Amino acid sequence: AALGAVCVFYTGLMQVSVVALPLGGLVGALCAVVLLMRLVGRGGTLVLLLAGAALSSFAAALTALVLNLVPSPYASYEIMHWLMGSLTDRTFTHVLVCLPGAVCGALLMFSVARALDALTLGEDVATSLGFSLWGARGVQTRLVLGAALAVGSCVAVSGAIGFVGLVVPHVLRPLTGYQPSRLLLPSFLGGSVLLLAADMVVRLVATGPELHLGVLTALIGAPVFFARVVMLKRSEP
């Protein structure tokens, strides 16, 4: 999504319409997920994770390349400003742009809620219970596509705001009995609450130059996630 939006900056298409930037980000996210699914095929979860990490690194490298080739310092500043993530100057037009993708993505993820519970027991058990993992209507296909639609739509509007989706489910998991199906809705709501709280802190705390929302969430989210990793490690037998 970030790469797609940066390409819109680079080509000057953002001058055409206010929705050009969000749409560029959404197209980038959809292209990434199509490429990811083609690469993974029926390779399983580990292949999915490795391919996703490789694709993410490649997209980051292309984003850096575009920044390197931008001829105008002002354009470079605008791109960096967007990449750090912010809700400043966002309007209901941006909400309407990202809403269809976010809703469709959420519905896709909610449609595999029961299968996610089965997947906690392993892919073989989930398959034996009658859940198809891959294919056009497979659980993991719908899950990856749903996540790409929802996250890509939001990133296309707000820029890259990290650690919200990574930290919130880990924090809320003990409150939902460690069941993924029960964790989906609290994660959506918890992520919204965290984002709004961080945005209020950014706007109320005077730091001279405006502190970007993505910077604040990273500063808060990374230590929280590290703490969760340490707790999980200590709980191992």
PDB file of C-alpha atoms in Angstrom:
ATOM      1  CA  ALA A   1       0.000   0.000   0.000  1.00  0.00           C
ATOM      2  CA  ALA A   2       2.808   2.410   0.886  1.00  0.00           C
ATOM      3  CA  LEU A   3       4.632   1.659  -2.363  1.00  0.00           C
ATOM      4  CA  GLY A   4       1.472   2.256  -4.399  1.00  0.00           C
ATOM      5  CA  ALA A   5       0.888   5.610  -2.700  1.00  0.00           C
ATOM      6  CA  VAL A   6       4.529   6.647  -3.160  1.00  0.00           C
ATOM      7  CA  CYS A   7       4.251   5.866  -6.882  1.00  0.00           C
ATOM      8  CA  VAL A   8       1.237   8.193  -7.045  1.00  0.00           C
ATOM      9  CA  PHE A   9       3.373  10.895  -5.426  1.00  0.00           C
ATOM     10  CA  TYR A  10       6.198  10.252  -7.884  1.00  0.00           C
ATOM     11  CA  THR A  11       4.044  10.362 -11.032  1.00  0.00           C
ATOM     12  CA  GLY A  12       2.133  13.474  -9.929  1.00  0.00           C
ATOM     13  CA  LEU A  13      -1.246  11.720 -10.158  1.00  0.00           C
ATOM     14  CA  MET A  14      -2.189  13.068  -6.732  1.00  0.00           C
ATOM     15  CA  GLN A  15      -2.775  16.441  -8.405  1.00  0.00           C
ATOM     16  CA  VAL A  16      -5.589  14.921 -10.473  1.00  0.00           C
ATOM     17  CA  SER A  17      -7.956  14.063  -7.610  1.00  0.00           C
ATOM     18  CA  VAL A  18      -8.064  13.910  -3.827  1.00  0.00           C
ATOM     19  CA  VAL A  19      -8.805  10.182  -4.041  1.00  0.00           C
ATOM     20  CA  ALA A  20      -5.812   9.385  -6.278  1.00  0.00           C
ATOM     21  CA  LEU A  21      -3.461   8.819  -3.341  1.00  0.00           C
ATOM     22  CA  PRO A  22      -5.755   6.438  -1.383  1.00  0.00           C
ATOM     23  CA  LEU A  23      -6.647   4.554  -4.561  1.00  0.00           C
ATOM     24  CA  GLY A  24      -2.969   4.194  -5.435  1.00  0.00           C
ATOM     25  CA  GLY A  25      -2.314   2.703  -2.011  1.00  0.00           C
ATOM     26  CA  LEU A  26      -5.251   0.316  -2.339  1.00  0.00           C
ATOM     27  CA  VAL A  27      -4.130  -0.839  -5.794  1.00  0.00           C
ATOM     28  CA  GLY A  28      -0.635  -1.424  -4.408  1.00  0.00           C
ATOM     29  CA  ALA A  29      -2.022  -3.556  -1.569  1.00  0.00           C
ATOM     30  CA  LEU A  30      -4.164  -5.652  -3.916  1.00  0.00           C
ATOM     31  CA  CYS A  31      -1.266  -6.199  -6.343  1.00  0.00           C
ATOM     32  CA  ALA A  32       0.897  -7.308  -3.414  1.00  0.00           C
ATOM     33  CA  VAL A  33      -1.630  -9.837  -2.138  1.00  0.00           C
ATOM     34  CA  VAL A  34      -2.227 -11.276  -5.629  1.00  0.00           C
ATOM     35  CA  LEU A  35       1.527 -11.696  -6.101  1.00  0.00           C
ATOM     36  CA  LEU A  36       1.824 -13.188  -2.617  1.00  0.00           C
ATOM     37  CA  MET A  37      -0.885 -15.767  -3.225  1.00  0.00           C
ATOM     38  CA  ARG A  38       0.649 -16.705  -6.581  1.00  0.00           C
ATOM     39  CA  LEU A  39       4.029 -17.200  -4.915  1.00  0.00           C
ATOM     40  CA  VAL A  40       2.682 -19.254  -2.026  1.00  0.00           C
ATOM     41  CA  GLY A  41       0.224 -21.494  -3.871  1.00  0.00           C
ATOM     42  CA  ARG A  42      -0.406 -24.394  -1.466  1.00  0.00           C
ATOM     43  CA  GLY A  43       2.891 -23.976   0.333  1.00  0.00           C
ATOM     44  CA  GLY A  44       1.429 -23.649   3.820  1.00  0.00           C
ATOM     45  CA  THR A  45       1.736 -21.101   6.609  1.00  0.00           C
ATOM     46  CA  LEU A  46       5.538 -21.086   6.870  1.00  0.00           C
ATOM     47  CA  VAL A  47       5.930 -20.429   3.140  1.00  0.00           C
ATOM     48  CA  LEU A  48       3.288 -17.709   3.432  1.00  0.00           C
ATOM     49  CA  LEU A  49       5.219 -15.984   6.222  1.00  0.00           C
ATOM     50  CA  LEU A  50       8.553 -16.227   4.418  1.00  0.00           C
ATOM     51  CA  ALA A  51       7.096 -15.015   1.120  1.00  0.00           C
ATOM     52  CA  GLY A  52       5.340 -12.165   2.919  1.00  0.00           C
ATOM     53  CA  ALA A  53       8.560 -11.060   4.616  1.00  0.00           C
ATOM     54  CA  ALA A  54      10.445 -11.205   1.301  1.00  0.00           C
ATOM     55  CA  LEU A  55       7.708  -9.269  -0.517  1.00  0.00           C
ATOM     56  CA  SER A  56       7.609  -6.652   2.244  1.00  0.00           C
ATOM     57  CA  SER A  57      11.372  -6.154   2.038  1.00  0.00           C
ATOM     58  CA  PHE A  58      11.196  -5.878  -1.758  1.00  0.00           C
ATOM     59  CA  ALA A  59       8.402  -3.275  -1.548  1.00  0.00           C
ATOM     60  CA  ALA A  60      10.435  -1.298   1.011  1.00  0.00           C
ATOM     61  CA  ALA A  61      13.437  -1.383  -1.340  1.00  0.00           C
ATOM     62  CA  LEU A  62      11.311  -0.112  -4.248  1.00  0.00           C
ATOM     63  CA  THR A  63       9.913   2.626  -2.013  1.00  0.00           C
ATOM     64  CA  ALA A  64      13.466   3.703  -1.148  1.00  0.00           C
ATOM     65  CA  LEU A  65      14.326   3.649  -4.866  1.00  0.00           C
ATOM     66  CA  VAL A  66      11.415   5.946  -5.693  1.00  0.00           C
ATOM     67  CA  LEU A  67      12.510   8.319  -2.915  1.00  0.00           C
ATOM     68  CA  ASN A  68      16.014   8.276  -4.378  1.00  0.00           C
ATOM     69  CA  LEU A  69      14.727   9.156  -7.860  1.00  0.00           C
ATOM     70  CA  VAL A  70      12.316  11.932  -6.869  1.00  0.00           C
ATOM     71  CA  PRO A  71      13.690  15.102  -8.479  1.00  0.00           C
ATOM     72  CA  SER A  72      12.038  17.599  -6.131  1.00  0.00           C
ATOM     73  CA  PRO A  73      13.068  17.980  -2.460  1.00  0.00           C
ATOM     74  CA  TYR A  74       9.534  19.166  -1.728  1.00  0.00           C
ATOM     75  CA  ALA A  75       8.096  15.954  -3.186  1.00  0.00           C
ATOM     76  CA  SER A  76      10.555  13.918  -1.112  1.00  0.00           C
ATOM     77  CA  TYR A  77       9.385  15.756   2.004  1.00  0.00           C
ATOM     78  CA  GLU A  78       5.734  15.090   1.163  1.00  0.00           C
ATOM     79  CA  ILE A  79       6.434  11.384   0.668  1.00  0.00           C
ATOM     80  CA  MET A  80       8.356  11.076   3.948  1.00  0.00           C
ATOM     81  CA  HIS A  81       5.612  13.026   5.727  1.00  0.00           C
ATOM     82  CA  TRP A  82       3.022  10.557   4.427  1.00  0.00           C
ATOM     83  CA  LEU A  83       5.108   7.466   5.165  1.00  0.00           C
ATOM     84  CA  MET A  84       5.351   8.385   8.852  1.00  0.00           C
ATOM     85  CA  GLY A  85       1.555   8.145   9.156  1.00  0.00           C
ATOM     86  CA  SER A  86      -0.931  10.755  10.314  1.00  0.00           C
ATOM     87  CA  LEU A  87      -4.657  11.538  10.499  1.00  0.00           C
ATOM     88  CA  THR A  88      -4.055  15.260  10.000  1.00  0.00           C
ATOM     89  CA  ASP A  89      -6.203  16.860   7.274  1.00  0.00           C
ATOM     90  CA  ARG A  90      -8.108  13.643   6.641  1.00  0.00           C
ATOM     91  CA  THR A  91     -11.757  14.210   5.781  1.00  0.00           C
ATOM     92  CA  PHE A  92     -14.900  12.132   5.326  1.00  0.00           C
ATOM     93  CA  THR A  93     -13.960  11.864   1.657  1.00  0.00           C
ATOM     94  CA  HIS A  94     -10.994   9.748   2.740  1.00  0.00           C
ATOM     95  CA  VAL A  95     -13.297   7.735   5.018  1.00  0.00           C
ATOM     96  CA  LEU A  96     -15.615   6.982   2.097  1.00  0.00           C
ATOM     97  CA  VAL A  97     -12.640   5.935  -0.035  1.00  0.00           C
ATOM     98  CA  CYS A  98     -11.309   3.410   2.498  1.00  0.00           C
ATOM     99  CA  LEU A  99     -14.678   2.235   3.875  1.00  0.00           C
ATOM    100  CA  PRO A 100     -15.648  -0.279   1.124  1.00  0.00           C
ATOM    101  CA  GLY A 101     -12.296  -2.081   1.262  1.00  0.00           C
ATOM    102  CA  ALA A 102     -12.238  -2.075   5.061  1.00  0.00           C
ATOM    103  CA  VAL A 103     -15.779  -3.468   5.317  1.00  0.00           C
ATOM    104  CA  CYS A 104     -15.231  -6.139   2.655  1.00  0.00           C
ATOM    105  CA  GLY A 105     -11.947  -7.143   4.282  1.00  0.00           C
ATOM    106  CA  ALA A 106     -13.584  -7.378   7.696  1.00  0.00           C
ATOM    107  CA  LEU A 107     -16.425  -9.525   6.338  1.00  0.00           C
ATOM    108  CA  LEU A 108     -13.927 -11.892   4.706  1.00  0.00           C
ATOM    109  CA  MET A 109     -12.046 -12.303   7.985  1.00  0.00           C
ATOM    110  CA  PHE A 110     -15.241 -12.804  10.006  1.00  0.00           C
ATOM    111  CA  SER A 111     -16.360 -15.458   7.497  1.00  0.00           C
ATOM    112  CA  VAL A 112     -13.452 -17.719   8.562  1.00  0.00           C
ATOM    113  CA  ALA A 113     -13.825 -17.193  12.326  1.00  0.00           C
ATOM    114  CA  ARG A 114     -14.657 -20.828  13.132  1.00  0.00           C
ATOM    115  CA  ALA A 115     -11.893 -22.082  10.891  1.00  0.00           C
ATOM    116  CA  LEU A 116      -9.368 -19.930  12.756  1.00  0.00           C
ATOM    117  CA  ASP A 117     -10.250 -21.773  15.957  1.00  0.00           C
ATOM    118  CA  ALA A 118      -9.576 -25.057  14.166  1.00  0.00           C
ATOM    119  CA  LEU A 119      -6.273 -23.753  12.776  1.00  0.00           C
ATOM    120  CA  THR A 120      -4.948 -23.229  16.301  1.00  0.00           C
ATOM    121  CA  LEU A 121      -4.796 -27.036  16.477  1.00  0.00           C
ATOM    122  CA  GLY A 122      -2.732 -27.214  13.285  1.00  0.00           C
ATOM    123  CA  GLU A 123      -3.383 -27.323   9.539  1.00  0.00           C
ATOM    124  CA  ASP A 124      -3.868 -31.113   9.475  1.00  0.00           C
ATOM    125  CA  VAL A 125      -6.541 -30.971  12.183  1.00  0.00           C
ATOM    126  CA  ALA A 126      -8.328 -28.075  10.459  1.00  0.00           C
ATOM    127  CA  THR A 127      -8.351 -30.012   7.184  1.00  0.00           C
ATOM    128  CA  SER A 128      -9.672 -33.137   8.921  1.00  0.00           C
ATOM    129  CA  LEU A 129     -12.522 -31.058  10.358  1.00  0.00           C
ATOM    130  CA  GLY A 130     -13.617 -30.165   6.838  1.00  0.00           C
ATOM    131  CA  PHE A 131     -12.059 -26.740   6.364  1.00  0.00           C
ATOM    132  CA  SER A 132     -10.418 -26.110   3.012  1.00  0.00           C
ATOM    133  CA  LEU A 133      -7.268 -24.057   3.615  1.00  0.00           C
ATOM    134  CA  TRP A 134      -6.344 -23.054   0.072  1.00  0.00           C
ATOM    135  CA  GLY A 135      -8.094 -22.527  -3.228  1.00  0.00           C
ATOM    136  CA  ALA A 136     -10.447 -19.739  -4.283  1.00  0.00           C
ATOM    137  CA  ARG A 137     -12.686 -20.215  -1.223  1.00  0.00           C
ATOM    138  CA  GLY A 138     -10.000 -21.527   1.119  1.00  0.00           C
ATOM    139  CA  VAL A 139      -9.651 -20.254   4.679  1.00  0.00           C
ATOM    140  CA  GLN A 140      -6.162 -18.824   4.317  1.00  0.00           C
ATOM    141  CA  THR A 141      -6.963 -17.317   0.912  1.00  0.00           C
ATOM    142  CA  ARG A 142      -9.928 -15.424   2.339  1.00  0.00           C
ATOM    143  CA  LEU A 143      -7.954 -14.464   5.427  1.00  0.00           C
ATOM    144  CA  VAL A 144      -5.000 -13.023   3.511  1.00  0.00           C
ATOM    145  CA  LEU A 145      -7.258 -11.240   1.017  1.00  0.00           C
ATOM    146  CA  GLY A 146      -9.423  -9.842   3.824  1.00  0.00           C
ATOM    147  CA  ALA A 147      -6.405  -8.559   5.753  1.00  0.00           C
ATOM    148  CA  ALA A 148      -4.970  -6.977   2.598  1.00  0.00           C
ATOM    149  CA  LEU A 149      -8.251  -5.227   1.788  1.00  0.00           C
ATOM    150  CA  ALA A 150      -8.817  -3.912   5.299  1.00  0.00           C
ATOM    151  CA  VAL A 151      -5.236  -2.903   6.103  1.00  0.00           C
ATOM    152  CA  GLY A 152      -4.455  -1.685   2.596  1.00  0.00           C
ATOM    153  CA  SER A 153      -7.517   0.553   2.551  1.00  0.00           C
ATOM    154  CA  CYS A 154      -6.611   2.134   5.886  1.00  0.00           C
ATOM    155  CA  VAL A 155      -2.913   2.561   5.059  1.00  0.00           C
ATOM    156  CA  ALA A 156      -3.859   4.113   1.732  1.00  0.00           C
ATOM    157  CA  VAL A 157      -5.622   6.905   3.619  1.00  0.00           C
ATOM    158  CA  SER A 158      -3.573   7.357   6.804  1.00  0.00           C
ATOM    159  CA  GLY A 159      -0.071   6.353   5.744  1.00  0.00           C
ATOM    160  CA  ALA A 160       1.985   3.700   7.482  1.00  0.00           C
ATOM    161  CA  ILE A 161       1.017   3.516  11.171  1.00  0.00           C
ATOM    162  CA  GLY A 162       2.786   0.504  12.597  1.00  0.00           C
ATOM    163  CA  PHE A 163       2.341  -1.894  15.520  1.00  0.00           C
ATOM    164  CA  VAL A 164      -1.396  -1.280  16.047  1.00  0.00           C
ATOM    165  CA  GLY A 165      -2.438  -4.546  14.412  1.00  0.00           C
ATOM    166  CA  LEU A 166       0.543  -6.362  15.880  1.00  0.00           C
ATOM    167  CA  VAL A 167       0.185  -5.350  19.523  1.00  0.00           C
ATOM    168  CA  VAL A 168      -3.581  -5.087  20.112  1.00  0.00           C
ATOM    169  CA  PRO A 169      -4.489  -8.768  19.452  1.00  0.00           C
ATOM    170  CA  HIS A 170      -1.692  -9.959  21.773  1.00  0.00           C
ATOM    171  CA  VAL A 171      -2.868  -7.648  24.546  1.00  0.00           C
ATOM    172  CA  LEU A 172      -6.531  -8.672  24.179  1.00  0.00           C
ATOM    173  CA  ARG A 173      -6.036 -12.416  23.632  1.00  0.00           C
ATOM    174  CA  PRO A 174      -6.169 -13.369  27.351  1.00  0.00           C
ATOM    175  CA  LEU A 175      -9.518 -11.559  27.645  1.00  0.00           C
ATOM    176  CA  THR A 176     -11.145 -13.669  24.919  1.00  0.00           C
ATOM    177  CA  GLY A 177     -10.176 -17.157  26.098  1.00  0.00           C
ATOM    178  CA  TYR A 178      -7.428 -17.379  23.464  1.00  0.00           C
ATOM    179  CA  GLN A 179     -10.037 -18.076  20.786  1.00  0.00           C
ATOM    180  CA  PRO A 180      -9.316 -16.313  17.456  1.00  0.00           C
ATOM    181  CA  SER A 181     -13.010 -16.239  16.544  1.00  0.00           C
ATOM    182  CA  ARG A 182     -13.799 -14.231  19.688  1.00  0.00           C
ATOM    183  CA  LEU A 183     -10.752 -12.012  19.214  1.00  0.00           C
ATOM    184  CA  LEU A 184     -11.673 -10.522  15.827  1.00  0.00           C
ATOM    185  CA  LEU A 185     -14.235  -7.917  16.921  1.00  0.00           C
ATOM    186  CA  PRO A 186     -12.316  -6.819  20.071  1.00  0.00           C
ATOM    187  CA  SER A 187      -9.207  -6.428  17.901  1.00  0.00           C
ATOM    188  CA  PHE A 188     -11.037  -4.153  15.483  1.00  0.00           C
ATOM    189  CA  LEU A 189     -12.416  -2.033  18.319  1.00  0.00           C
ATOM    190  CA  GLY A 190      -9.191  -2.125  20.359  1.00  0.00           C
ATOM    191  CA  GLY A 191      -7.142  -1.012  17.378  1.00  0.00           C
ATOM    192  CA  SER A 192      -9.507   1.912  16.832  1.00  0.00           C
ATOM    193  CA  VAL A 193      -9.290   2.937  20.496  1.00  0.00           C
ATOM    194  CA  LEU A 194      -5.482   2.758  20.494  1.00  0.00           C
ATOM    195  CA  LEU A 195      -5.252   4.774  17.279  1.00  0.00           C
ATOM    196  CA  LEU A 196      -7.614   7.490  18.531  1.00  0.00           C
ATOM    197  CA  ALA A 197      -5.858   7.686  21.912  1.00  0.00           C
ATOM    198  CA  ALA A 198      -2.468   8.026  20.216  1.00  0.00           C
ATOM    199  CA  ASP A 199      -3.854  10.698  17.889  1.00  0.00           C
ATOM    200  CA  MET A 200      -5.176  12.690  20.856  1.00  0.00           C
ATOM    201  CA  VAL A 201      -1.775  12.493  22.557  1.00  0.00           C
ATOM    202  CA  VAL A 202      -0.072  13.732  19.380  1.00  0.00           C
ATOM    203  CA  ARG A 203      -2.452  16.688  19.121  1.00  0.00           C
ATOM    204  CA  LEU A 204      -2.454  17.650  22.817  1.00  0.00           C
ATOM    205  CA  VAL A 205       1.235  17.286  23.647  1.00  0.00           C
ATOM    206  CA  ALA A 206       3.210  20.268  22.368  1.00  0.00           C
ATOM    207  CA  THR A 207       6.581  19.129  21.015  1.00  0.00           C
ATOM    208  CA  GLY A 208       7.395  21.938  18.601  1.00  0.00           C
ATOM    209  CA  PRO A 209       7.276  20.171  15.231  1.00  0.00           C
ATOM    210  CA  GLU A 210       4.249  17.879  15.014  1.00  0.00           C
ATOM    211  CA  LEU A 211       4.959  14.335  16.163  1.00  0.00           C
ATOM    212  CA  HIS A 212       3.595  11.950  13.554  1.00  0.00           C
ATOM    213  CA  LEU A 213       1.114   9.328  14.662  1.00  0.00           C
ATOM    214  CA  GLY A 214       3.068   6.461  13.127  1.00  0.00           C
ATOM    215  CA  VAL A 215       6.173   7.475  15.083  1.00  0.00           C
ATOM    216  CA  LEU A 216       4.270   7.502  18.383  1.00  0.00           C
ATOM    217  CA  THR A 217       2.617   4.108  17.821  1.00  0.00           C
ATOM    218  CA  ALA A 218       6.018   2.603  16.982  1.00  0.00           C
ATOM    219  CA  LEU A 219       7.580   4.093  20.129  1.00  0.00           C
ATOM    220  CA  ILE A 220       4.766   2.650  22.250  1.00  0.00           C
ATOM    221  CA  GLY A 221       4.080  -0.541  20.341  1.00  0.00           C
ATOM    222  CA  ALA A 222       7.610  -1.921  20.001  1.00  0.00           C
ATOM    223  CA  PRO A 223       8.323  -2.062  23.776  1.00  0.00           C
ATOM    224  CA  VAL A 224       4.876  -3.553  24.445  1.00  0.00           C
ATOM    225  CA  PHE A 225       5.458  -6.238  21.840  1.00  0.00           C
ATOM    226  CA  PHE A 226       8.928  -7.004  23.210  1.00  0.00           C
ATOM    227  CA  ALA A 227       7.419  -7.341  26.687  1.00  0.00           C
ATOM    228  CA  ARG A 228       4.852  -9.813  25.341  1.00  0.00           C
ATOM    229  CA  VAL A 229       7.615 -11.854  23.715  1.00  0.00           C
ATOM    230  CA  VAL A 230       9.523 -11.981  27.023  1.00  0.00           C
ATOM    231  CA  MET A 231       6.367 -13.047  28.882  1.00  0.00           C
ATOM    232  CA  LEU A 232       5.680 -15.806  26.363  1.00  0.00           C
ATOM    233  CA  LYS A 233       9.260 -17.018  26.621  1.00  0.00           C
ATOM    234  CA  ARG A 234       9.057 -17.174  30.436  1.00  0.00           C
ATOM    235  CA  SER A 235       5.789 -19.114  30.264  1.00  0.00           C
ATOM    236  CA  GLU A 236       7.384 -21.888  28.201  1.00  0.00           C
ATOM    237  CA  PRO A 237       8.086 -25.100  30.173  1.00  0.00           C
TER     238      PRO A 237
END
